Structure formats: structure tokens, C-alpha cells
Amino acid sequence: APDIAAMDLFVVPTVGFDLLYAFVIVRLDRRDLVWINVTANPTAEWVARQITEAFPWNEAPRYLIRDRDRIYGSVVRRRLRAMGIRDKPTAPASPWQNGFVERLIGSIRRECVDHIIILGEAHLRRILRSYACYYNGIRTHRSLGKDAPISRPVQRAGSLKTIPILGGLHHHYLRV
């Protein structure tokens, strides 16, 4: 699992009924959200650039799971090959084969964008980056033994303090 990542796009509507596309990449071993970005017009060149920015040359996974969307054209496949990443497309109409990223997208929808009115591209980008920090550093995962993807020490002493995240949608509880 440390050498496997998964990627996908999902759609988020705005207050003006425009559609924005969010692109996510997740590593499977610790379920950490590696990359998240937003665009109004996704192209194969844009996706290839996002993959390059998500993985510096020494941190690229060996395998990348994706669906068979036409956005992942020859430009994306050439970029993956140049980075030494083996492309693993799922079977047609089989979202369960890319379960880790589909679960992440469901969490983003349920825990974030379903509760916030998105004003535009910059607003969605800011909200998703804030959620990514929460997801990687604070949100616990049962599959990780109730730890976050970026592990942190257990705080056993001190009084509790709460820090609101995403305008109070979530909270970070810590001991001081």
C-alpha cells in the first residue's frame, strides 16, 4: 500500500449554478490526502500538471489507480510513464474498484461541501485546502487505529481547549 495512490475528479455546484471540478489524490497506506485542487475547465494537460505538482520526483508512488474517464487521455498517461508511475485504470462502470478515493470524496461531500454554499472557484479552493489540513492532521480514522493520517502524540494532561475549523463545522480539541 505505501506505493499505491488513487485519483479522481468530482463536481461541486456553486451559488450561481456553475459547476466546479475538484481533483483529489490520496495515498492508500495512511489514507493521507496528497493533493486537492479546483478548476472550472478540467483538461488532460491540467490533470497532468496536477500530478506533477502532487508528487515530487522522489515521492511518486509506483502505481496510480484511476477510473476510465476521458479526461485521463494520452497526455496524462505519458506524464505518468515519464514519472515512473504505472497507470492502473479500473474496469468500466466499477467505482468500487477505486474505493479509497470514492470514500474520500464521499467524506468531503458529507463533512464539508454539503454544508457550505460555494461562492466561486477561489472560495472552493480555500474551503477544500482547509478541509485537507483537517482531514490529514486532526480527523481520526478507524482503519488507522483512531489516528490521523499524519500521526500525532496522545495528549494525556492539561485542560481541554477547542479550536473551530471551517467556521465551526468541525472542531479540534486539544489539551493545553
C-alpha positions as a printed NumPy array, in Angstrom:
array([[  0.   ,   0.   ,   0.   ],
       [  2.775,   2.604,   0.513],
       [  3.453,   2.525,  -3.219],
       [ -0.169,   2.984,  -4.313],
       [ -2.166,   6.192,  -4.785],
       [ -5.586,   6.87 ,  -6.286],
       [ -7.037,   9.912,  -8.034],
       [-10.43 ,  11.15 ,  -9.185],
       [-12.456,  14.245, -10.05 ],
       [-15.798,  15.251,  -8.562],
       [-18.253,  18.054,  -9.298],
       [-19.286,  20.822,  -6.886],
       [-22.07 ,  23.305,  -7.794],
       [-21.75 ,  26.973,  -6.839],
       [-24.316,  29.525,  -5.707],
       [-24.57 ,  30.747,  -9.337],
       [-25.241,  27.169, -10.569],
       [-21.795,  26.925, -12.163],
       [-20.036,  23.579, -11.926],
       [-16.538,  23.364, -10.489],
       [-14.362,  20.275, -10.652],
       [-12.275,  19.21 ,  -7.677],
       [ -9.333,  16.88 ,  -8.253],
       [ -8.059,  14.692,  -5.403],
       [ -5.162,  12.297,  -4.963],
       [ -4.953,  10.028,  -1.903],
       [ -2.205,   7.616,  -0.811],
       [ -3.619,   4.283,   0.295],
       [ -1.251,   3.321,   3.131],
       [ -2.141,   6.11 ,   5.624],
       [ -5.189,   7.47 ,   3.712],
       [ -3.481,  10.855,   3.5  ],
       [ -4.896,  13.404,   1.115],
       [ -1.845,  14.216,  -1.017],
       [ -3.321,  16.769,  -3.409],
       [ -6.527,  18.706,  -3.889],
       [ -7.203,  21.453,  -6.419],
       [-10.133,  23.072,  -8.228],
       [-10.825,  24.173, -11.791],
       [-13.811,  25.245, -13.843],
       [-12.488,  23.618, -17.041],
       [-10.552,  20.393, -16.472],
       [ -8.313,  19.284, -19.32 ],
       [ -5.827,  16.461, -19.692],
       [ -2.984,  18.99 , -19.557],
       [ -4.33 ,  20.434, -16.288],
       [ -4.628,  16.953, -14.731],
       [ -1.082,  16.079, -15.867],
       [  0.223,  19.276, -14.259],
       [ -1.606,  18.457, -11.011],
       [  0.02 ,  15.016, -10.903],
       [  3.451,  16.592, -11.399],
       [  2.821,  19.103,  -8.603],
       [  1.438,  16.434,  -6.249],
       [  4.441,  14.132,  -6.492],
       [  7.973,  15.431,  -6.436],
       [ 10.267,  13.045,  -8.302],
       [ 11.476,  11.239,  -5.196],
       [  7.978,  10.794,  -3.688],
       [  5.984,   9.421,  -6.626],
       [  4.086,   6.185,  -5.993],
       [  4.737,   3.126,  -8.131],
       [  1.047,   2.685,  -9.009],
       [ -1.808,   5.144,  -9.524],
       [ -5.415,   3.926,  -9.605],
       [ -7.881,   5.933, -11.686],
       [-11.212,   5.473, -13.41 ],
       [-11.664,   5.382, -17.186],
       [-12.767,   8.991, -17.575],
       [-11.786,  10.518, -20.928],
       [-10.022,  13.368, -19.104],
       [ -7.146,  10.956, -18.409],
       [ -6.041,  10.938, -22.045],
       [ -2.692,  10.282, -23.654],
       [ -1.155,  13.407, -22.089],
       [ -1.822,  12.084, -18.582],
       [ -0.636,   8.576, -19.442],
       [  2.613,   9.942, -20.923],
       [  3.203,  12.081, -17.813],
       [  2.674,   9.065, -15.546],
       [  5.039,   6.959, -17.625],
       [  7.69 ,   9.725, -17.583],
       [  7.435,   9.893, -13.766],
       [  7.842,   6.112, -13.448],
       [  4.259,   5.598, -12.252],
       [  2.326,   2.58 , -13.531],
       [ -1.206,   3.525, -14.536],
       [ -3.931,   1.198, -13.196],
       [ -7.36 ,   2.079, -14.665],
       [-10.397,   0.43 , -13.103],
       [-12.891,  -1.634, -15.071],
       [-15.632,   0.366, -16.851],
       [-18.563,   1.391, -14.598],
       [-16.84 ,  -0.002, -11.478],
       [-16.415,   2.785,  -8.899],
       [-15.962,   0.215,  -6.087],
       [-12.554,  -0.671,  -7.592],
       [-11.35 ,   2.812,  -6.653],
       [-12.913,   2.634,  -3.194],
       [-10.361,   4.668,  -1.238],
       [-10.762,   7.811,  -3.305],
       [-14.52 ,   7.322,  -3.66 ],
       [-14.779,   7.079,   0.137],
       [-12.674,  10.247,   0.469],
       [-14.931,  12.112,  -1.975],
       [-17.974,  10.943,  -0.007],
       [-16.381,  12.22 ,   3.212],
       [-15.607,  15.579,   1.591],
       [-19.21 ,  15.86 ,   0.44 ],
       [-20.82 ,  14.75 ,   3.741],
       [-18.465,  16.593,   6.082],
       [-17.772,  19.764,   4.095],
       [-19.283,  20.905,   0.795],
       [-22.842,  19.713,   1.536],
       [-22.931,  22.207,   4.441],
       [-21.328,  25.239,   2.791],
       [-22.612,  27.442,  -0.033],
       [-19.755,  27.728,  -2.51 ],
       [-19.355,  31.203,  -3.982],
       [-16.723,  30.51 ,  -6.631],
       [-13.501,  28.777,  -7.586],
       [-11.232,  30.605,  -5.133],
       [-13.734,  30.047,  -2.299],
       [-13.979,  26.3  ,  -3.005],
       [-10.189,  26.02 ,  -3.232],
       [ -9.816,  27.731,   0.165],
       [-12.505,  25.526,   1.758],
       [-11.027,  22.295,   0.361],
       [ -7.473,  23.179,   1.429],
       [ -8.742,  23.88 ,   4.941],
       [-10.601,  20.558,   4.912],
       [ -7.454,  18.777,   3.684],
       [ -5.485,  20.132,   6.675],
       [ -8.281,  18.956,   8.991],
       [ -8.505,  15.554,   7.266],
       [ -4.757,  14.86 ,   7.355],
       [ -3.878,  16.265,  10.756],
       [ -6.943,  16.086,  13.01 ],
       [ -9.709,  13.794,  11.717],
       [ -9.391,  10.284,  13.124],
       [ -9.767,   7.138,  11.027],
       [-10.904,   3.802,  12.427],
       [ -8.715,   1.929,   9.937],
       [ -5.667,   3.731,  11.384],
       [ -6.466,   2.829,  14.98 ],
       [ -8.263,   6.146,  15.598],
       [ -5.223,   8.111,  14.464],
       [ -4.993,  10.79 ,  11.793],
       [ -3.081,  10.209,   8.525],
       [ -0.327,  12.456,   9.872],
       [  0.276,  10.784,  13.225],
       [  0.331,  12.899,  16.369],
       [  1.121,  12.143,  20.021],
       [ -1.628,  11.481,  22.544],
       [ -2.124,  14.379,  24.971],
       [ -2.931,  12.982,  28.418],
       [ -2.724,  16.006,  30.725],
       [ -3.999,  19.571,  30.69 ],
       [ -7.287,  21.368,  30.307],
       [ -9.286,  20.97 ,  27.099],
       [ -9.399,  23.733,  24.52 ],
       [-11.45 ,  23.738,  21.329],
       [-10.497,  25.346,  18.033],
       [-13.26 ,  25.739,  15.411],
       [-12.431,  24.581,  11.883],
       [-14.303,  25.571,   8.724],
       [-16.32 ,  28.186,  10.567],
       [-17.316,  25.807,  13.365],
       [-18.37 ,  22.933,  11.106],
       [-15.68 ,  20.813,  12.798],
       [-13.584,  21.305,  15.921],
       [-10.088,  20.431,  17.046],
       [ -9.895,  19.501,  20.725],
       [ -6.511,  19.694,  22.39 ],
       [ -5.03 ,  19.856,  25.854],
       [ -3.073,  22.911,  26.988]])
